[in-house]
Each structure stands twice: as structure tokens, then as C-alpha cells.
CSV table of C-alpha atoms in Angstrom, one decimal:
chain,number,residue,atom,x,y,z
K,1,MET,CA,24.6,27.5,3.4
K,2,ALA,CA,24.2,31.1,1.9
K,3,PRO,CA,26.3,34.1,3.0
K,4,LEU,CA,24.3,36.8,4.9
K,5,ASP,CA,25.4,39.4,2.5
K,6,GLY,CA,24.2,37.3,-0.5
K,7,GLY,CA,26.1,35.3,-3.0
K,8,GLN,CA,26.2,31.6,-4.0
K,9,ALA,CA,25.0,29.0,-1.5
K,10,ARG,CA,27.3,26.1,-0.9
K,11,VAL,CA,26.6,22.6,0.3
K,12,LEU,CA,28.1,21.7,3.7
K,13,THR,CA,27.3,18.0,3.8
K,14,ASP,CA,26.3,15.3,1.4
K,15,THR,CA,25.5,11.9,3.0
K,16,ARG,CA,24.6,10.1,-0.3
K,17,SER,CA,26.9,7.2,-1.1
K,18,ALA,CA,28.7,6.9,-4.4
K,19,ALA,CA,26.5,4.0,-5.3
K,20,PHE,CA,23.3,6.0,-4.5
K,21,LYS,CA,24.5,8.9,-6.7
K,22,ALA,CA,25.5,6.6,-9.5
K,23,ARG,CA,21.9,5.3,-9.9
K,24,ALA,CA,19.6,7.0,-12.4
K,25,TRP,CA,16.6,7.1,-10.0
K,26,THR,CA,13.1,6.8,-11.4
K,27,GLY,CA,11.0,9.8,-10.5
K,28,PRO,CA,7.3,9.4,-10.3
K,29,GLU,CA,4.9,10.9,-12.8
K,30,ILE,CA,1.9,12.6,-11.2
K,31,VAL,CA,-1.2,11.3,-12.9
K,32,GLN,CA,-5.0,11.8,-12.8
K,33,VAL,CA,-7.2,8.6,-12.7
K,34,PRO,CA,-10.8,9.1,-13.6
K,35,SER,CA,-13.3,7.5,-11.1
K,36,ARG,CA,-16.1,5.3,-12.4
K,37,HIS,CA,-17.7,5.6,-9.0
K,38,GLY,CA,-18.6,9.3,-8.9
K,39,ALA,CA,-15.4,10.5,-7.1
K,40,GLY,CA,-14.1,12.7,-10.0
K,41,THR,CA,-10.4,12.5,-10.2
K,42,VAL,CA,-8.1,10.3,-8.1
K,43,TRP,CA,-4.6,11.7,-8.1
K,44,GLY,CA,-1.7,9.3,-8.2
K,45,LYS,CA,2.1,8.7,-8.6
K,46,PHE,CA,3.0,6.4,-11.4
K,47,TYR,CA,6.4,4.7,-11.9
K,48,GLY,CA,7.1,3.2,-15.2
K,49,PRO,CA,9.9,2.7,-17.8
K,50,LYS,CA,11.3,5.6,-19.9
K,51,ASP,CA,10.6,3.7,-23.0
K,52,TYR,CA,7.8,1.1,-23.4
K,53,GLU,CA,8.2,-2.0,-25.5
K,54,PRO,CA,5.5,-2.1,-28.1
K,55,GLY,CA,2.9,-4.8,-27.4
K,56,ARG,CA,4.4,-5.7,-24.0
K,57,LYS,CA,2.2,-6.0,-21.0
K,58,TYR,CA,3.9,-5.0,-17.7
K,59,PRO,CA,3.0,-6.6,-14.3
K,60,VAL,CA,1.4,-4.1,-12.1
K,61,VAL,CA,2.1,-3.3,-8.4
K,62,MET,CA,-0.2,-0.9,-6.5
K,63,PHE,CA,1.0,0.8,-3.3
K,64,VAL,CA,-1.4,1.9,-0.6
K,65,HIS,CA,-0.1,4.6,1.8
K,66,GLY,CA,-0.7,4.4,5.5
K,67,ALA,CA,-2.7,6.3,8.1
K,68,GLY,CA,-5.7,6.7,5.8
K,69,TYR,CA,-5.5,10.5,6.0
K,70,LEU,CA,-2.1,11.2,4.6
K,71,GLN,CA,-1.4,13.0,1.3
K,72,ASN,CA,1.3,11.2,-0.6
K,73,VAL,CA,0.9,12.6,-4.1
K,74,HIS,CA,3.2,15.6,-4.2
K,75,ALA,CA,6.5,16.7,-5.6
K,76,ARG,CA,8.3,16.9,-2.2
K,77,TRP,CA,10.6,14.3,-0.7
K,78,PRO,CA,8.2,11.6,0.4
K,79,ASN,CA,7.6,10.1,3.8
K,80,TYR,CA,7.7,6.8,1.9
K,81,PHE,CA,11.2,7.2,0.6
K,82,ARG,CA,12.0,3.5,1.1
K,83,GLU,CA,9.0,2.6,-0.9
K,84,GLN,CA,9.9,5.0,-3.6
K,85,MET,CA,13.3,3.4,-3.9
K,86,PHE,CA,11.6,0.0,-3.9
K,87,HIS,CA,9.4,1.2,-6.7
K,88,HIS,CA,12.5,2.2,-8.7
K,89,LEU,CA,13.8,-1.3,-8.3
K,90,LEU,CA,10.5,-2.8,-9.4
K,91,VAL,CA,10.5,-0.6,-12.6
K,92,GLU,CA,14.1,-1.7,-13.3
K,93,GLN,CA,12.9,-5.3,-13.1
K,94,GLY,CA,10.0,-4.8,-15.5
K,95,TYR,CA,7.0,-3.8,-13.3
K,96,VAL,CA,4.9,-0.6,-13.4
K,97,VAL,CA,3.7,0.9,-10.1
K,98,LEU,CA,0.8,3.1,-9.1
K,99,ASP,CA,0.4,4.9,-5.7
K,100,LEU,CA,-2.9,6.7,-5.2
K,101,ASP,CA,-4.3,9.4,-2.8
K,102,TYR,CA,-7.5,7.3,-2.4
K,103,ARG,CA,-10.6,8.7,-0.8
K,104,GLY,CA,-10.0,9.6,2.8
K,105,SER,CA,-6.6,11.2,2.0
K,106,GLU,CA,-5.8,14.7,3.0
K,107,GLY,CA,-5.7,17.7,0.7
K,108,TYR,CA,-8.8,17.2,-1.5
K,109,GLY,CA,-11.6,18.7,0.6
K,110,ARG,CA,-14.2,17.7,3.1
K,111,ASP,CA,-16.2,15.4,0.9
K,112,TRP,CA,-13.1,13.4,-0.1
K,113,ARG,CA,-11.9,13.1,3.5
K,114,THR,CA,-15.3,12.0,4.8
K,115,ALA,CA,-16.3,9.6,1.9
K,116,ILE,CA,-15.2,6.7,4.1
K,117,TYR,CA,-17.6,7.5,6.9
K,118,ARG,CA,-19.1,4.2,8.2
K,119,GLN,CA,-17.5,2.3,5.3
K,120,MET,CA,-13.8,2.2,5.7
K,121,GLY,CA,-12.1,0.2,2.9
K,122,HIS,CA,-15.0,0.4,0.4
K,123,PRO,CA,-14.5,3.7,-1.5
K,124,GLU,CA,-10.8,3.3,-1.3
K,125,LEU,CA,-11.0,-0.1,-2.9
K,126,GLU,CA,-13.1,1.4,-5.7
K,127,ASP,CA,-10.4,3.9,-6.3
K,128,TYR,CA,-7.8,1.2,-6.6
K,129,LEU,CA,-9.9,-0.8,-9.0
K,130,ASP,CA,-10.2,2.3,-11.1
K,131,GLY,CA,-6.5,2.8,-10.8
K,132,LEU,CA,-5.9,-0.7,-12.2
K,133,ASP,CA,-8.2,0.0,-15.1
K,134,TRP,CA,-6.2,3.2,-15.8
K,135,VAL,CA,-2.9,1.4,-15.8
K,136,VAL,CA,-4.2,-1.3,-18.1
K,137,ALA,CA,-5.7,1.3,-20.5
K,138,ASN,CA,-2.9,3.9,-20.5
K,139,ARG,CA,0.4,2.3,-19.4
K,140,GLN,CA,0.4,-1.2,-20.9
K,141,GLY,CA,-0.4,-2.8,-17.5
K,142,ASP,CA,-1.2,-6.5,-17.4
K,143,ARG,CA,-4.5,-7.0,-15.6
K,144,ASP,CA,-3.9,-10.7,-15.1
K,145,HIS,CA,-0.6,-10.0,-13.2
K,146,ALA,CA,-1.4,-7.3,-10.6
K,147,GLY,CA,-0.3,-7.1,-7.0
K,148,ILE,CA,-0.9,-4.8,-4.1
K,149,TYR,CA,0.9,-3.9,-0.9
K,150,GLY,CA,1.0,-1.3,1.9
K,151,GLY,CA,1.6,-0.9,5.6
K,152,SER,CA,-0.7,0.0,8.5
K,153,TYR,CA,-3.8,1.4,6.8
K,154,GLY,CA,-2.2,0.2,3.6
K,155,GLY,CA,-2.0,-3.3,5.1
K,156,PHE,CA,-5.7,-3.0,6.0
K,157,MET,CA,-6.5,-2.1,2.4
K,158,THR,CA,-4.4,-5.0,1.1
K,159,PHE,CA,-6.7,-7.3,3.1
K,160,MET,CA,-9.8,-5.6,1.8
K,161,ALA,CA,-8.6,-5.8,-1.8
K,162,LEU,CA,-7.7,-9.5,-1.6
K,163,PHE,CA,-10.8,-10.5,0.5
K,164,ARG,CA,-13.4,-8.3,-1.2
K,165,SER,CA,-12.2,-8.5,-4.8
K,166,PRO,CA,-10.8,-12.0,-5.1
K,167,GLY,CA,-8.9,-12.7,-8.3
K,168,THR,CA,-8.2,-9.1,-9.1
K,169,PHE,CA,-4.8,-9.0,-7.4
K,170,LYS,CA,-2.8,-12.2,-7.7
K,171,ALA,CA,-0.8,-11.3,-4.6
K,172,GLY,CA,-0.8,-8.8,-1.7
K,173,ALA,CA,1.6,-7.9,1.1
K,174,ALA,CA,-0.1,-6.6,4.2
K,175,LEU,CA,2.4,-5.0,6.6
K,176,ARG,CA,1.5,-4.2,10.2
K,177,PRO,CA,-2.1,-4.4,9.2
K,178,VAL,CA,-5.4,-3.7,11.1
K,179,VAL,CA,-7.7,-6.8,11.0
K,180,ASP,CA,-10.5,-5.7,13.3
K,181,TRP,CA,-11.3,-2.1,13.9
K,182,THR,CA,-13.1,-2.8,17.2
K,183,GLN,CA,-9.7,-3.6,18.7
K,184,TYR,CA,-8.0,-0.4,17.5
K,185,ASN,CA,-7.7,3.0,19.2
K,186,HIS,CA,-11.2,4.4,19.4
K,187,GLU,CA,-9.8,8.0,19.3
K,188,TYR,CA,-9.0,7.2,15.7
K,189,THR,CA,-12.0,5.1,14.7
K,190,SER,CA,-14.8,7.0,16.5
K,191,ASN,CA,-14.4,9.9,14.1
K,192,ILE,CA,-15.1,7.5,11.2
K,193,LEU,CA,-17.1,4.6,12.5
K,194,ASN,CA,-18.5,6.0,15.7
K,195,THR,CA,-17.9,3.5,18.5
K,196,PRO,CA,-18.5,-0.2,18.5
K,197,GLU,CA,-21.3,0.0,21.0
K,198,LEU,CA,-23.2,2.7,19.1
K,199,ASP,CA,-22.5,1.5,15.5
K,200,PRO,CA,-21.5,-2.2,15.4
K,201,GLY,CA,-22.6,-2.5,11.8
K,202,ALA,CA,-20.1,0.1,10.6
K,203,TYR,CA,-17.3,-1.9,12.3
K,204,ARG,CA,-18.5,-5.1,10.7
K,205,THR,CA,-18.6,-3.4,7.3
K,206,SER,CA,-15.1,-2.0,7.7
K,207,SER,CA,-13.2,-4.9,9.3
K,208,PRO,CA,-11.2,-7.3,7.1
K,209,ILE,CA,-11.8,-10.2,9.5
K,210,GLU,CA,-15.4,-10.2,8.3
K,211,TYR,CA,-14.3,-10.9,4.7
K,212,ALA,CA,-11.5,-13.4,5.2
K,213,GLN,CA,-13.5,-16.2,3.6
K,214,GLY,CA,-12.9,-14.4,0.3
K,215,LEU,CA,-9.1,-15.0,0.2
K,216,GLN,CA,-8.1,-17.0,-2.8
K,217,ASP,CA,-4.9,-15.3,-3.9
K,218,HIS,CA,-1.4,-15.2,-2.4
K,219,LEU,CA,-0.9,-13.2,0.8
K,220,LEU,CA,2.1,-12.2,2.9
K,221,ILE,CA,1.4,-10.7,6.4
K,222,ALA,CA,4.4,-9.0,8.0
K,223,HIS,CA,4.2,-7.6,11.6
K,224,GLY,CA,6.4,-6.4,14.4
K,225,MET,CA,5.7,-8.4,17.6
K,226,ILE,CA,6.0,-5.4,19.9
K,227,ASP,CA,4.0,-3.0,17.7
K,228,ASP,CA,2.3,-0.6,20.1
K,229,ASN,CA,0.1,1.0,17.4
K,230,VAL,CA,-1.5,-1.9,15.5
K,231,PHE,CA,-1.0,-4.8,17.9
K,232,TYR,CA,0.6,-8.0,16.7
K,233,ARG,CA,-2.5,-9.7,18.0
K,234,ASP,CA,-4.4,-8.5,14.9
K,235,SER,CA,-2.2,-10.6,12.6
K,236,VAL,CA,-2.4,-13.6,15.0
K,237,VAL,CA,-6.2,-13.4,15.1
K,238,LEU,CA,-6.3,-13.4,11.3
K,239,ALA,CA,-3.8,-16.2,11.0
K,240,GLN,CA,-6.0,-18.4,13.2
K,241,LYS,CA,-9.0,-17.4,11.1
K,242,LEU,CA,-7.3,-18.4,7.9
K,243,ILE,CA,-6.3,-21.7,9.5
K,244,GLU,CA,-9.9,-22.4,10.5
K,245,LEU,CA,-11.1,-21.4,7.0
K,246,ARG,CA,-8.5,-23.9,5.6
K,247,LYS,CA,-7.0,-21.2,3.4
K,248,ASP,CA,-3.7,-21.8,1.5
K,249,ASN,CA,-1.0,-19.7,-0.1
K,250,TRP,CA,-0.5,-17.3,2.9
K,251,GLU,CA,2.3,-16.7,5.3
K,252,LEU,CA,3.0,-14.6,8.4
K,253,ALA,CA,6.5,-13.0,8.9
K,254,SER,CA,7.0,-12.0,12.5
K,255,TYR,CA,9.7,-9.5,13.7
K,256,PRO,CA,10.4,-10.0,17.4
K,257,LEU,CA,12.2,-6.7,18.0
K,258,GLU,CA,10.1,-4.3,15.9
K,259,ARG,CA,7.3,-1.9,16.7
K,260,HIS,CA,5.0,-0.2,14.2
K,261,GLY,CA,7.8,1.5,12.3
K,262,PHE,CA,10.8,-0.7,11.8
K,263,VAL,CA,14.1,0.6,13.0
K,264,ARG,CA,16.5,-2.2,12.2
K,265,PRO,CA,18.0,-2.4,8.7
K,266,ASP,CA,17.9,-6.2,8.8
K,267,SER,CA,14.1,-6.1,9.4
K,268,TRP,CA,13.5,-3.6,6.6
K,269,PHE,CA,15.7,-5.8,4.2
K,270,ASP,CA,13.9,-9.0,5.2
K,271,GLN,CA,10.5,-7.4,4.7
K,272,TYR,CA,11.2,-6.0,1.2
K,273,ARG,CA,13.0,-9.2,0.2
K,274,ARG,CA,9.8,-11.1,1.1
K,275,ILE,CA,7.6,-8.7,-0.8
K,276,HIS,CA,9.9,-8.8,-3.8
K,277,LYS,CA,10.0,-12.6,-3.8
K,278,LEU,CA,6.2,-12.7,-3.5
K,279,PHE,CA,5.7,-10.5,-6.6
K,280,GLU,CA,8.4,-12.3,-8.6
K,281,ARG,CA,6.8,-15.7,-7.9
K,282,THR,CA,3.2,-14.7,-8.5
K,283,LEU,CA,3.2,-11.8,-11.0
K,284,LYS,CA,6.0,-12.9,-13.4
K,285,GLU,CA,5.7,-16.7,-13.4
K,286,PRO,CA,2.6,-19.0,-13.3
K,287,ALA,CA,1.5,-18.5,-9.6
K,288,ARG,CA,2.3,-21.5,-7.5
């Protein structure tokens, strides 16, 4: 609070705990990733150690923001503050993390925003493949030990990465993910894919369920059972598809009391614990 007549502002409240303030939090570095696919520059947030060990390769985690149209690369306090704290934990434990404003994200002009027209999940995946190349070339990332995760649109993109580029990411965590765009809110999808009746090909091109056969790596699916945005049904449908395809190394974590955005601390803790265990098991040790 600042006095009306000027003078020094003073803090009225500080809700940070002593443990929170005692941590030396890792701030992200804003980076520019060159596109090999004609997109120019892909902006990102990179989280890494202060000092790199010469010759060491660091396992890579890539985060995919939600909604498709958000802008997450900025210097403000992020919408994804939980994820930013999780990325700090990952860096402490020997990972490097990259978060991109992939094509479709806000803030980069009309062409960037509309690049995904009739092909959701395709330009964005190209951006993440370029991002992985950048981390390997510039930040000692280990290409053979890379993972990916995200929620909502980020969960959809996790599916597209694992299903359409098998072997690139050893593990992925798809949280509250879209599986089939024909079943989603058409007020959202019709601006990008038209409608299923008019443009069924665009929906087939853009829906992860069409590529499920490609899964060969480790997959965690996490979904609230009363999600009223991306219905829990999506994850159930994919689970059945993976059973029919006789796929292995996947699991579904269900949260009976949660909607699209979790509200219960126990649910958040359980979800991040599962993601962390997945990456520890598959990116640091021989995958099993």
C-alpha cells in the first residue's frame, strides 16, 4: 500500500510460508527456438541448472500449455504456477525443462494463430520436435531420455507426440486430455476444424484416437471423473482402444471428485507424484 501523498509503499500481507521463502526458486530463461518447418522463431521458457556439468547429458521434460490459444512465455506470474514449481523440482533433481508457445498460441500474429487450421496437433508437434533438437544442441539435453506432459490441450498434444512420433519421447503424461475432437464443444472446434459434418477429414487428421496404434512408449492418463469441459468419457474411450490394440505400458489415473481444473490438494499431489514417478522410472533408469 502506498500513501496518497506519496512516500514508501509498504506490504500489508505476505502469505508465503517460511519454507517457500527459503527456497532458491529457479526462474525460467526466455529462449528462441529456430523452426526447421518454416515457422521462424518459436518462443519458449527454459528451466535448467545454474552450472552445467561438462559432458553430462540431462534428461529432458517438455511441457505443453493448455487451451491451444494461451500465451505462456512471458515474465509475469504464470497461470501455470504449479507447473513452474514442479519444473523447479525437476531441475533440482537433474532434469532440464522446455515450455513452448507453439503455433496456435496467442500473441504472435494471425498466421501463427491460424497455422493449425484443419490440422490440430501437427504444426505444434513440429515445434516440439524442433524444441527437443534445440535443447540437445544448446543445453546438453539427452535426446534418448526425453518426456512430455501437459493438461487439456497439452494432454491432447502429449497423445499426438507419443502416437505420431513414437520413440521420440520415452514417456508422456496426458492430463484431462481430448481424444476425439468430434466429441468436444463445437463452438471451440468449428473455428479450427469446421464441423464434423462439413469437414470429417479435418477431425480425423486432428484426433489422437486415429493414431493410437502408434503408441510404443510409456503413457500416463489422468482425468477427473466429473470433468465438464473435456469429459472423462474421452479417456475411457482411449483406454478401451488401447486394450483392443493390446498396448502395454500405459495407465489411467481417475479422480472421482474432480472436474477439469482440480481443486483438492490431495488430487494435485497425487497427479504430480505420478508424473514424477513416471519420469524417474523412464528417463533416468532403463525404461521398464
